[in-house]
Amino acid sequence: MLNARVAIDREFRISPVRRRTFGSFVEHLGRCVYTGIHDPGHPTADADGFRGDVIELTRELGVSTVRYPGGNFVSGYRWEDGIGPVADRPRRLDLAWHSTEPNTVGVDEFMRWARKAGVEPMMAVNLGTRGIQESVDLLEYCNVESGSHFSDLRRRYGSAEPYDVRMWCLGNEMDGPWQVGHKTAREYGRLAAETGRAMRLVDPNLELVACGSSSSGMPTFGAWEATVLEEAYEQVDLISAHAYYWEDDGDTASFLASSVDMDHFIESVVAAADYVRAAGKHKKRINISFDEWNVWYQTRTESEPPKDSWPVAPPLLEDRYTLTDAVVVGSLLISLLRHSDRVHAASLAQLVNVIAPIMTEPGGKSWRQTTFFPFADASRHAKGDVLRVSLSSPTYDTARFGDVPVVDAVATRDDESGETALFAVNRSVHEPVLLEIDLRDAAEARLLASTTLTADDPDLRNTAANPEAVTPRDNPKVSVSGRTVQVELPPLSWNVVRVAG
């Protein structure tokens, strides 16, 4: 058995826990919308056609915000297609995913779903094939109470009250050559600045997100952020970061260390933003919206869009996640939490069916993927402030990142309840770890709960036939003595230890 130690002191606070860290993403891609959140023939569907089972699972997952309607999809989207009588809405070719978009679900339907699911909407505007005017029109439709063309149109279509959307993404992944309407950093930065300026003339209290790099592996990474912010710094509040991870050629060791790359990504974007702040003598800080992140096996056949037809809602990107994938997702959540001073929002991509924690059968069952549980645990138990922990752990060798700690961890402290929550992963595939937790500022610790997500088979998945093959369970291998807690972390596991004191 390996040994590790973590010291926790409530005085060493990074920042408040930000509820928007626990956001997700709904794109018109594959079966995320149609037969995902919307399936009128389903036994649980409500009058609007929304699946009640998916809404319940979204609430259980603890989602705070949902980014909509894309993603690559938004760069060719005409938002006006999705309002008004459904029978009158046009069918369009979606160039991003080689599909047909029926526009059955649009702005109004999504806003109704968001209210039912208890999530904050985060809207994206099309800066690929469209621009300033269309963005302002959509904002008017969503946020102006009445007395103008688009606000009165919203009222005519059934929503007397404005939607009051606060967070807006100024396009999507405009650094990517795959993006419809791809632009250089300078072109995009100017457009984002002018779009943001115009939108603030309608509603000055918006929170605007500029497109950052779509991965840290992009050749323009770093320079893109600096150039975009040189143009748009005063008009935006956050810059986006997108990252996906997968096991490559059987290199499980590096895959389990994916959060090392996420840490580097975040710290590099912060450095670029702070450089522009200093060079431009700006007062405010630009923070990060990590509004796409997940495990995504991009080379698998299910990730390839159809080439010879334009189907409606084809099965795309329907990764079926293993225990190993869940441990990686847990480690990525740890990275996001420990950077809460600068990561002010994040979106797990996506919510349903498409690289998602929730899976559905059309008209049939729904179930939780393995990755559901780390997200739900962190959303439920991360409260108060994020603490800077002192961690001592054995290391293991990886091809990509060199020596990496076997254990990674972060803690949160809720002064109101007196609860400290430790979130930890054991990256070792074979060795358990005896973790000693020292609550340095406590006279005595009291255990509230200790749970673990693990399995004997690292490739085990949850399925419609066996939806609880991998599920959290109480961890009985824990003891308390004074201010010290000892807990055995099983091999390849996600763990939550909650204590008072």
Coordinates of C-alpha atoms in Angstrom, one line a residue:
M1 CA 0.0 0.0 0.0
L2 CA 1.2 3.5 -0.8
N3 CA 1.1 6.4 1.7
A4 CA 0.1 10.0 1.1
R5 CA -0.6 13.0 3.3
V6 CA -2.7 16.2 2.9
A7 CA -2.8 19.1 5.3
I8 CA -5.9 21.4 5.3
D9 CA -6.1 24.8 7.0
R10 CA -9.2 26.9 6.7
E11 CA -7.0 30.1 6.6
F12 CA -5.5 29.2 3.3
R13 CA -8.4 30.1 1.0
I14 CA -8.2 30.4 -2.8
S15 CA -11.6 31.9 -3.5
P16 CA -15.3 31.2 -2.9
V17 CA -16.7 28.1 -4.6
R18 CA -18.3 29.3 -7.8
R19 CA -21.6 27.7 -8.6
R20 CA -21.0 28.3 -12.3
T21 CA -18.1 25.9 -12.2
F22 CA -20.8 23.2 -12.4
G23 CA -22.3 24.2 -15.7
S24 CA -23.1 22.0 -18.7
F25 CA -23.7 22.4 -22.4
V26 CA -26.6 21.6 -24.7
E27 CA -25.8 21.8 -28.4
H28 CA -27.9 21.0 -31.5
L29 CA -25.6 18.0 -32.2
G30 CA -26.6 14.4 -32.5
R31 CA -29.2 13.4 -30.0
C32 CA -28.5 16.0 -27.3
V33 CA -31.6 18.0 -28.0
Y34 CA -33.9 15.6 -30.0
T35 CA -34.5 12.4 -28.0
G36 CA -32.2 13.9 -25.4
I37 CA -33.9 16.7 -23.5
H38 CA -36.8 16.8 -26.0
D39 CA -38.7 13.6 -26.8
P40 CA -42.5 14.3 -27.1
G41 CA -43.4 10.6 -27.4
H42 CA -41.6 9.6 -24.2
P43 CA -43.8 8.4 -21.3
T44 CA -42.3 11.1 -19.0
A45 CA -42.6 13.9 -21.5
D46 CA -44.5 17.0 -20.4
A47 CA -46.8 19.3 -22.5
D48 CA -43.7 20.9 -24.1
G49 CA -42.2 17.6 -25.1
F50 CA -39.4 17.6 -22.5
R51 CA -38.4 14.4 -20.9
G52 CA -39.2 14.4 -17.2
D53 CA -36.6 11.7 -16.5
V54 CA -33.8 13.9 -18.0
I55 CA -34.9 17.0 -16.1
E56 CA -34.8 14.9 -12.9
L57 CA -31.3 13.7 -13.7
T58 CA -30.1 17.2 -14.6
R59 CA -31.3 18.4 -11.2
E60 CA -29.6 15.4 -9.5
L61 CA -26.4 16.1 -11.4
G62 CA -26.4 19.6 -9.9
V63 CA -26.0 21.6 -13.1
S64 CA -25.9 25.3 -12.5
T65 CA -25.7 26.8 -16.0
V66 CA -26.3 25.4 -19.5
R67 CA -24.5 26.9 -22.6
Y68 CA -26.8 26.9 -25.7
P69 CA -27.2 26.4 -28.7
G70 CA -23.5 25.6 -29.5
G71 CA -20.7 24.8 -30.1
N72 CA -19.8 24.5 -33.7
F73 CA -23.5 24.5 -34.5
V74 CA -23.9 28.2 -33.5
S75 CA -21.5 29.4 -36.2
G76 CA -24.1 28.7 -38.9
Y77 CA -27.3 29.2 -36.8
R78 CA -30.1 31.6 -37.7
W79 CA -31.8 32.0 -34.3
E80 CA -35.0 33.4 -35.9
D81 CA -35.6 30.0 -37.4
G82 CA -36.4 28.6 -33.9
I83 CA -39.2 31.0 -32.9
G84 CA -42.9 31.3 -33.7
P85 CA -45.3 28.5 -34.7
V86 CA -43.4 25.2 -34.9
A87 CA -45.2 24.2 -38.1
D88 CA -43.9 27.3 -39.8
R89 CA -40.3 26.9 -38.9
P90 CA -37.8 26.1 -41.8
R91 CA -35.6 23.0 -41.9
R92 CA -32.0 23.9 -42.5
L93 CA -28.8 22.1 -43.3
D94 CA -26.4 22.2 -40.4
L95 CA -22.9 22.4 -41.9
A96 CA -21.1 21.8 -38.6
W97 CA -22.4 18.2 -38.1
H98 CA -23.7 17.4 -41.5
S99 CA -27.3 17.1 -40.2
T100 CA -30.7 18.5 -40.8
E101 CA -32.0 20.9 -38.2
P102 CA -35.8 20.9 -37.9
N103 CA -35.9 23.9 -35.5
T104 CA -38.5 22.2 -33.4
V105 CA -36.6 23.4 -30.3
G106 CA -35.4 27.0 -30.4
V107 CA -34.9 29.9 -28.0
D108 CA -38.3 29.9 -26.3
E109 CA -38.4 26.1 -25.9
F110 CA -34.9 26.1 -24.4
M111 CA -35.7 28.9 -21.9
R112 CA -38.8 26.9 -20.8
W113 CA -36.6 23.8 -20.4
A114 CA -34.0 25.8 -18.4
R115 CA -36.7 27.0 -16.0
K116 CA -38.0 23.5 -15.5
A117 CA -34.5 22.1 -14.9
G118 CA -33.6 25.0 -12.6
V119 CA -30.5 26.1 -14.6
E120 CA -29.2 29.5 -15.7
P121 CA -29.1 29.9 -19.5
M122 CA -25.8 30.9 -21.1
M123 CA -26.4 31.9 -24.6
A124 CA -24.0 31.9 -27.6
V125 CA -24.3 34.2 -30.6
N126 CA -23.3 33.5 -34.2
L127 CA -20.1 35.3 -35.1
G128 CA -19.3 32.9 -37.9
T129 CA -21.8 33.6 -40.6
R130 CA -23.5 36.5 -38.9
G131 CA -22.5 39.4 -36.7
I132 CA -23.4 42.5 -34.7
Q133 CA -26.9 43.1 -35.8
E134 CA -28.1 39.5 -35.4
S135 CA -26.5 39.3 -31.9
V136 CA -28.2 42.6 -30.8
D137 CA -31.6 41.3 -32.2
L138 CA -31.3 38.1 -30.2
L139 CA -30.4 40.0 -27.1
E140 CA -33.4 42.3 -27.6
Y141 CA -35.7 39.2 -28.0
C142 CA -34.4 37.7 -24.8
N143 CA -33.9 40.7 -22.5
V144 CA -36.0 43.7 -23.5
E145 CA -39.3 43.8 -21.7
S146 CA -41.5 45.3 -24.4
G147 CA -41.9 48.2 -26.9
S148 CA -39.6 47.0 -29.6
H149 CA -39.9 44.7 -32.6
F150 CA -38.2 41.6 -31.2
S151 CA -39.4 42.1 -27.6
D152 CA -43.0 42.4 -28.8
L153 CA -42.4 39.3 -31.0
R154 CA -41.3 37.3 -27.9
R155 CA -44.5 38.4 -26.1
R156 CA -46.6 37.5 -29.1
Y157 CA -45.1 34.0 -29.1
G158 CA -46.0 33.4 -25.5
S159 CA -43.4 34.9 -23.1
A160 CA -44.6 38.2 -21.6
E161 CA -41.6 38.4 -19.2
P162 CA -38.0 38.8 -20.6
Y163 CA -35.6 35.9 -20.1
D164 CA -32.9 38.2 -18.5
V165 CA -30.0 36.2 -19.8
R166 CA -26.8 37.5 -18.2
M167 CA -24.0 35.3 -19.7
W168 CA -23.3 35.5 -23.5
C169 CA -20.6 33.8 -25.5
L170 CA -19.4 35.9 -28.4
G171 CA -19.1 33.1 -30.9
N172 CA -17.5 29.7 -30.6
E173 CA -14.0 28.4 -31.3
M174 CA -13.2 31.0 -33.9
D175 CA -9.5 30.0 -33.8
G176 CA -10.4 26.6 -35.4
P177 CA -10.2 26.2 -39.2
W178 CA -13.1 23.7 -38.9
Q179 CA -15.3 26.5 -37.8
V180 CA -17.8 28.0 -40.3
G181 CA -16.7 31.6 -40.5
H182 CA -13.2 30.9 -39.1
K183 CA -11.3 34.2 -38.5
T184 CA -7.8 35.3 -37.5
A185 CA -7.3 36.5 -34.0
R186 CA -7.2 40.1 -35.1
E187 CA -10.4 39.8 -37.2
Y188 CA -12.3 38.0 -34.4
G189 CA -11.0 40.3 -31.7
R190 CA -12.4 43.4 -33.6
L191 CA -15.7 41.7 -34.2
A192 CA -16.0 40.5 -30.6
A193 CA -15.3 44.0 -29.4
E194 CA -17.8 45.7 -31.6
T195 CA -20.5 43.1 -30.9
G196 CA -19.9 43.4 -27.2
R197 CA -20.1 47.2 -27.4
A198 CA -23.4 47.1 -29.3
M199 CA -24.9 44.5 -27.0
R200 CA -24.0 46.6 -23.9
L201 CA -25.9 49.5 -25.5
V202 CA -29.0 47.4 -25.1
D203 CA -28.1 45.9 -21.7
P204 CA -25.0 47.3 -20.0
N205 CA -25.0 44.6 -17.2
L206 CA -24.1 41.6 -19.4
E207 CA -21.3 39.2 -18.7
L208 CA -19.5 38.6 -22.1
V209 CA -17.2 35.7 -23.0
A210 CA -14.7 36.1 -25.7
C211 CA -13.5 33.0 -27.6
G212 CA -10.1 31.7 -26.4
S213 CA -8.2 28.8 -27.8
S214 CA -10.1 25.6 -28.6
S215 CA -7.2 23.6 -27.2
S216 CA -3.8 24.2 -25.7
G217 CA -2.4 22.2 -28.7
M218 CA -3.5 24.8 -31.2
P219 CA -0.5 26.5 -33.0
T220 CA -1.9 29.9 -32.1
F221 CA -2.5 29.1 -28.4
G222 CA -1.4 32.0 -26.2
A223 CA -0.9 34.4 -29.0
W224 CA -4.6 34.1 -29.9
E225 CA -5.7 35.0 -26.3
A226 CA -3.3 38.0 -26.3
T227 CA -4.4 39.3 -29.6
V228 CA -8.1 38.9 -29.0
L229 CA -7.9 40.7 -25.7
E230 CA -5.8 43.5 -27.1
E231 CA -8.8 44.2 -29.2
A232 CA -11.7 43.4 -26.8
Y233 CA -10.4 43.7 -23.3
E234 CA -12.7 46.4 -22.1
Q235 CA -15.8 44.9 -23.7
V236 CA -15.5 41.4 -22.3
D237 CA -15.4 39.8 -18.8
L238 CA -14.1 36.3 -19.5
I239 CA -12.2 34.4 -22.1
S240 CA -13.1 30.8 -22.9
A241 CA -11.0 27.7 -22.8
H242 CA -11.9 24.3 -24.3
A243 CA -10.1 21.0 -23.6
Y244 CA -10.9 17.3 -24.3
Y245 CA -8.9 14.3 -23.2
W246 CA -8.8 10.7 -24.2
E247 CA -6.6 7.6 -23.8
D248 CA -4.2 7.5 -26.7
D249 CA -2.6 4.2 -27.9
G250 CA -3.2 2.5 -24.5
D251 CA -1.2 5.2 -22.6
T252 CA -3.4 4.9 -19.5
A253 CA -0.8 6.5 -17.2
S254 CA -0.7 9.8 -19.2
F255 CA -4.5 9.8 -19.6
L256 CA -5.0 9.6 -15.9
A257 CA -2.7 12.6 -15.6
S258 CA -4.8 14.8 -18.0
S259 CA -5.4 17.4 -15.3
V260 CA -1.7 18.3 -15.5
D261 CA -2.5 19.6 -19.0
M262 CA -5.6 21.4 -17.7
D263 CA -3.6 23.1 -15.0
H264 CA -1.1 24.3 -17.6
F265 CA -3.8 25.5 -19.9
I266 CA -5.5 27.6 -17.2
E267 CA -2.2 29.1 -15.9
S268 CA -1.1 29.9 -19.5
V269 CA -4.4 31.7 -20.3
V270 CA -4.2 33.6 -17.0
A271 CA -0.6 34.7 -17.9
A272 CA -1.8 35.9 -21.4
A273 CA -4.7 37.8 -20.0
D274 CA -2.7 39.4 -17.2
Y275 CA 0.0 40.4 -19.8
V276 CA -2.6 42.3 -21.8
R277 CA -3.9 43.8 -18.6
A278 CA -0.5 45.1 -17.7
A279 CA 0.4 46.3 -21.2
G280 CA -2.9 48.0 -21.7
K281 CA -3.0 49.5 -18.2
H282 CA -6.4 48.0 -17.6
K283 CA -7.9 47.9 -14.1
K284 CA -10.2 44.9 -14.3
R285 CA -9.1 41.3 -14.6
I286 CA -10.3 39.0 -17.3
N287 CA -11.2 35.6 -15.9
I288 CA -11.8 32.2 -17.6
S289 CA -15.0 30.5 -18.7
F290 CA -13.8 26.9 -19.3
D291 CA -17.0 26.3 -21.2
E292 CA -16.1 23.0 -22.9
W293 CA -14.3 20.2 -21.1
N294 CA -14.7 16.5 -20.9
V295 CA -13.3 13.1 -21.9
W296 CA -14.0 12.6 -25.7
Y297 CA -12.6 9.8 -27.8
Q298 CA -12.4 11.9 -31.0
T299 CA -11.0 9.2 -33.2
R300 CA -13.8 6.7 -32.7
T301 CA -16.2 6.1 -35.5
E302 CA -19.2 7.4 -33.5
S303 CA -17.5 10.8 -33.5
E304 CA -17.7 11.0 -37.3
P305 CA -20.7 12.8 -38.8
P306 CA -22.5 11.2 -41.8
K307 CA -21.1 12.0 -45.2
D308 CA -23.7 11.0 -47.7
S309 CA -27.0 12.1 -46.1
W310 CA -28.4 14.9 -43.9
P311 CA -30.3 13.1 -41.1
V312 CA -32.1 14.7 -38.2
A313 CA -30.4 14.0 -34.8
P314 CA -28.2 11.1 -35.9
P315 CA -26.3 9.3 -33.1
L316 CA -23.0 11.2 -32.8
L317 CA -20.2 11.4 -30.2
E318 CA -22.0 8.8 -28.0
D319 CA -19.0 7.8 -25.9
R320 CA -19.7 5.1 -23.3
Y321 CA -17.6 6.0 -20.3
T322 CA -15.6 3.6 -18.1
L323 CA -14.5 3.8 -14.5
T324 CA -11.1 5.1 -15.8
D325 CA -12.9 7.9 -17.6
A326 CA -14.8 8.8 -14.5
V327 CA -11.6 9.1 -12.4
V328 CA -10.1 11.5 -15.1
V329 CA -13.3 13.6 -15.0
G330 CA -12.9 13.8 -11.2
S331 CA -9.3 14.9 -11.5
L332 CA -10.4 17.6 -14.0
L333 CA -13.0 18.9 -11.5
I334 CA -10.2 19.1 -8.9
S335 CA -8.2 21.2 -11.3
L336 CA -11.1 23.5 -12.0
L337 CA -11.9 24.0 -8.3
R338 CA -8.3 24.7 -7.3
H339 CA -8.2 27.5 -10.0
S340 CA -11.5 29.0 -8.8
D341 CA -9.8 32.4 -8.3
R342 CA -9.6 32.7 -12.1
V343 CA -12.0 30.1 -13.5
H344 CA -15.3 31.7 -12.8
A345 CA -17.4 29.4 -15.0
A346 CA -17.2 26.0 -16.7
S347 CA -19.4 23.8 -18.8
L348 CA -19.1 20.0 -19.0
A349 CA -19.7 19.2 -22.7
Q350 CA -22.3 17.9 -23.1
L351 CA -25.4 17.1 -21.0
V352 CA -27.2 14.3 -22.7
N353 CA -26.2 11.5 -25.1
V354 CA -23.3 13.5 -26.7
I355 CA -20.1 12.8 -24.7
A356 CA -22.5 13.1 -21.8
P357 CA -23.0 12.0 -18.2
I358 CA -26.7 11.2 -19.0
M359 CA -27.7 8.7 -21.7
T360 CA -31.2 8.0 -23.1
E361 CA -32.9 5.6 -25.4
P362 CA -35.4 7.3 -27.8
G363 CA -38.8 6.8 -26.1
G364 CA -37.1 4.5 -23.5
K365 CA -34.7 4.3 -20.6
S366 CA -32.3 6.9 -19.3
W367 CA -29.3 6.2 -17.1
R368 CA -26.2 7.7 -15.4
Q369 CA -22.8 7.2 -17.0
T370 CA -19.8 6.7 -14.8
T371 CA -18.8 10.3 -15.2
F372 CA -22.1 11.5 -13.7
F373 CA -21.0 10.7 -10.2
P374 CA -17.8 12.8 -9.7
F375 CA -19.7 15.9 -11.2
A376 CA -22.7 15.3 -8.9
D377 CA -20.5 14.8 -5.9
A378 CA -18.5 18.0 -6.4
S379 CA -21.6 20.1 -7.2
R380 CA -23.4 18.8 -4.1
H381 CA -20.6 19.0 -1.6
A382 CA -18.2 21.8 -2.7
K383 CA -19.5 24.7 -0.7
G384 CA -18.1 27.9 0.9
D385 CA -14.5 28.5 0.0
V386 CA -11.9 26.5 -1.9
L387 CA -8.8 25.8 0.2
R388 CA -5.2 25.5 -0.8
V389 CA -4.1 22.1 0.5
S390 CA -0.5 20.9 1.1
L391 CA -0.2 17.5 -0.5
S392 CA 2.6 14.9 -0.2
S393 CA 2.1 12.0 -2.5
P394 CA 4.2 9.3 -4.2
T395 CA 4.6 9.8 -7.9
Y396 CA 4.5 7.6 -11.0
D397 CA 6.0 8.0 -14.4
T398 CA 4.1 9.1 -17.5
A399 CA 5.2 9.4 -21.1
R400 CA 3.6 12.9 -21.6
F401 CA 4.0 14.6 -18.3
G402 CA 7.0 13.0 -16.5
D403 CA 6.5 12.2 -12.8
V404 CA 3.0 12.9 -11.6
P405 CA 1.5 12.5 -8.1
V406 CA -0.5 9.4 -7.6
V407 CA -3.0 11.3 -5.5
D408 CA -4.5 14.6 -6.5
A409 CA -6.9 16.5 -4.1
V410 CA -8.6 19.7 -3.3
A411 CA -10.7 20.8 -0.3
T412 CA -13.6 23.2 0.4
R413 CA -14.7 24.7 3.7
D414 CA -18.2 25.8 4.5
D415 CA -18.1 28.1 7.5
E416 CA -21.9 28.2 7.9
S417 CA -22.1 24.4 8.4
G418 CA -18.6 23.8 9.7
E419 CA -18.1 21.1 7.0
T420 CA -14.8 20.5 5.2
A421 CA -15.0 18.4 2.0
L422 CA -11.9 16.7 0.5
F423 CA -12.1 15.5 -3.1
A424 CA -9.4 13.1 -4.1
V425 CA -8.4 10.7 -6.9
N426 CA -6.1 7.7 -6.7
R427 CA -4.5 7.4 -10.1
S428 CA -2.8 4.1 -9.4
V429 CA -4.4 1.3 -11.3
H430 CA -3.2 -1.4 -8.9
E431 CA -2.2 0.1 -5.5
P432 CA -4.5 1.4 -2.8
V433 CA -3.3 4.6 -1.0
L434 CA -3.5 5.2 2.8
L435 CA -4.2 9.0 2.9
E436 CA -3.7 10.9 6.1
I437 CA -5.8 14.1 6.3
D438 CA -4.5 16.6 8.9
L439 CA -7.1 19.2 9.8
R440 CA -4.5 21.6 11.1
D441 CA -6.8 24.2 12.6
A442 CA -9.3 21.8 14.2
A443 CA -9.1 20.5 17.8
E444 CA -10.9 17.4 16.8
A445 CA -12.4 16.0 13.6
R446 CA -15.7 14.3 13.3
L447 CA -16.4 12.1 10.2
L448 CA -19.6 13.0 8.4
A449 CA -19.2 10.6 5.4
S450 CA -16.7 8.9 3.2
T451 CA -17.6 7.6 -0.3
T452 CA -15.7 6.1 -3.1
L453 CA -16.3 5.4 -6.8
T454 CA -14.3 2.4 -8.0
A455 CA -14.6 -1.1 -9.5
D456 CA -12.5 -4.2 -10.0
D457 CA -12.5 -3.6 -13.8
P458 CA -11.2 -0.3 -15.0
D459 CA -13.1 -0.7 -18.2
L460 CA -16.5 -1.3 -16.6
R461 CA -19.4 0.8 -17.9
N462 CA -22.9 1.6 -17.0
T463 CA -25.5 0.5 -19.6
A464 CA -29.3 0.6 -20.1
A465 CA -29.3 -3.1 -19.0
N466 CA -26.9 -2.6 -16.1
P467 CA -27.2 1.1 -15.1
E468 CA -25.5 0.7 -11.7
A469 CA -22.5 -1.4 -12.6
V470 CA -20.3 1.5 -11.4
T471 CA -21.9 3.6 -8.6
P472 CA -20.6 5.4 -5.5
R473 CA -20.5 3.5 -2.2
D474 CA -19.6 4.2 1.4
N475 CA -16.0 3.6 2.1
P476 CA -15.6 1.8 5.5
K477 CA -11.8 2.0 5.5
V478 CA -11.6 5.3 7.4
S479 CA -10.7 6.2 10.9
V480 CA -10.5 9.4 13.0
S481 CA -8.0 10.3 15.8
G482 CA -8.0 13.8 17.1
R483 CA -7.7 16.2 14.2
T484 CA -6.4 13.4 11.8
V485 CA -8.5 11.3 9.5
Q486 CA -7.0 8.3 7.7
V487 CA -8.8 6.9 4.7
E488 CA -7.8 4.1 2.3
L489 CA -8.3 5.2 -1.3
P490 CA -8.9 2.1 -3.5
P491 CA -6.9 1.7 -6.7
L492 CA -8.3 3.9 -9.5
S493 CA -10.9 5.8 -7.6
W494 CA -12.7 9.0 -7.0
N495 CA -13.2 9.8 -3.3
V496 CA -15.1 12.3 -1.2
V497 CA -14.4 12.7 2.5
R498 CA -16.6 15.0 4.5
V499 CA -15.6 16.1 8.1
A500 CA -16.7 18.6 10.7
G501 CA -14.3 20.3 13.0

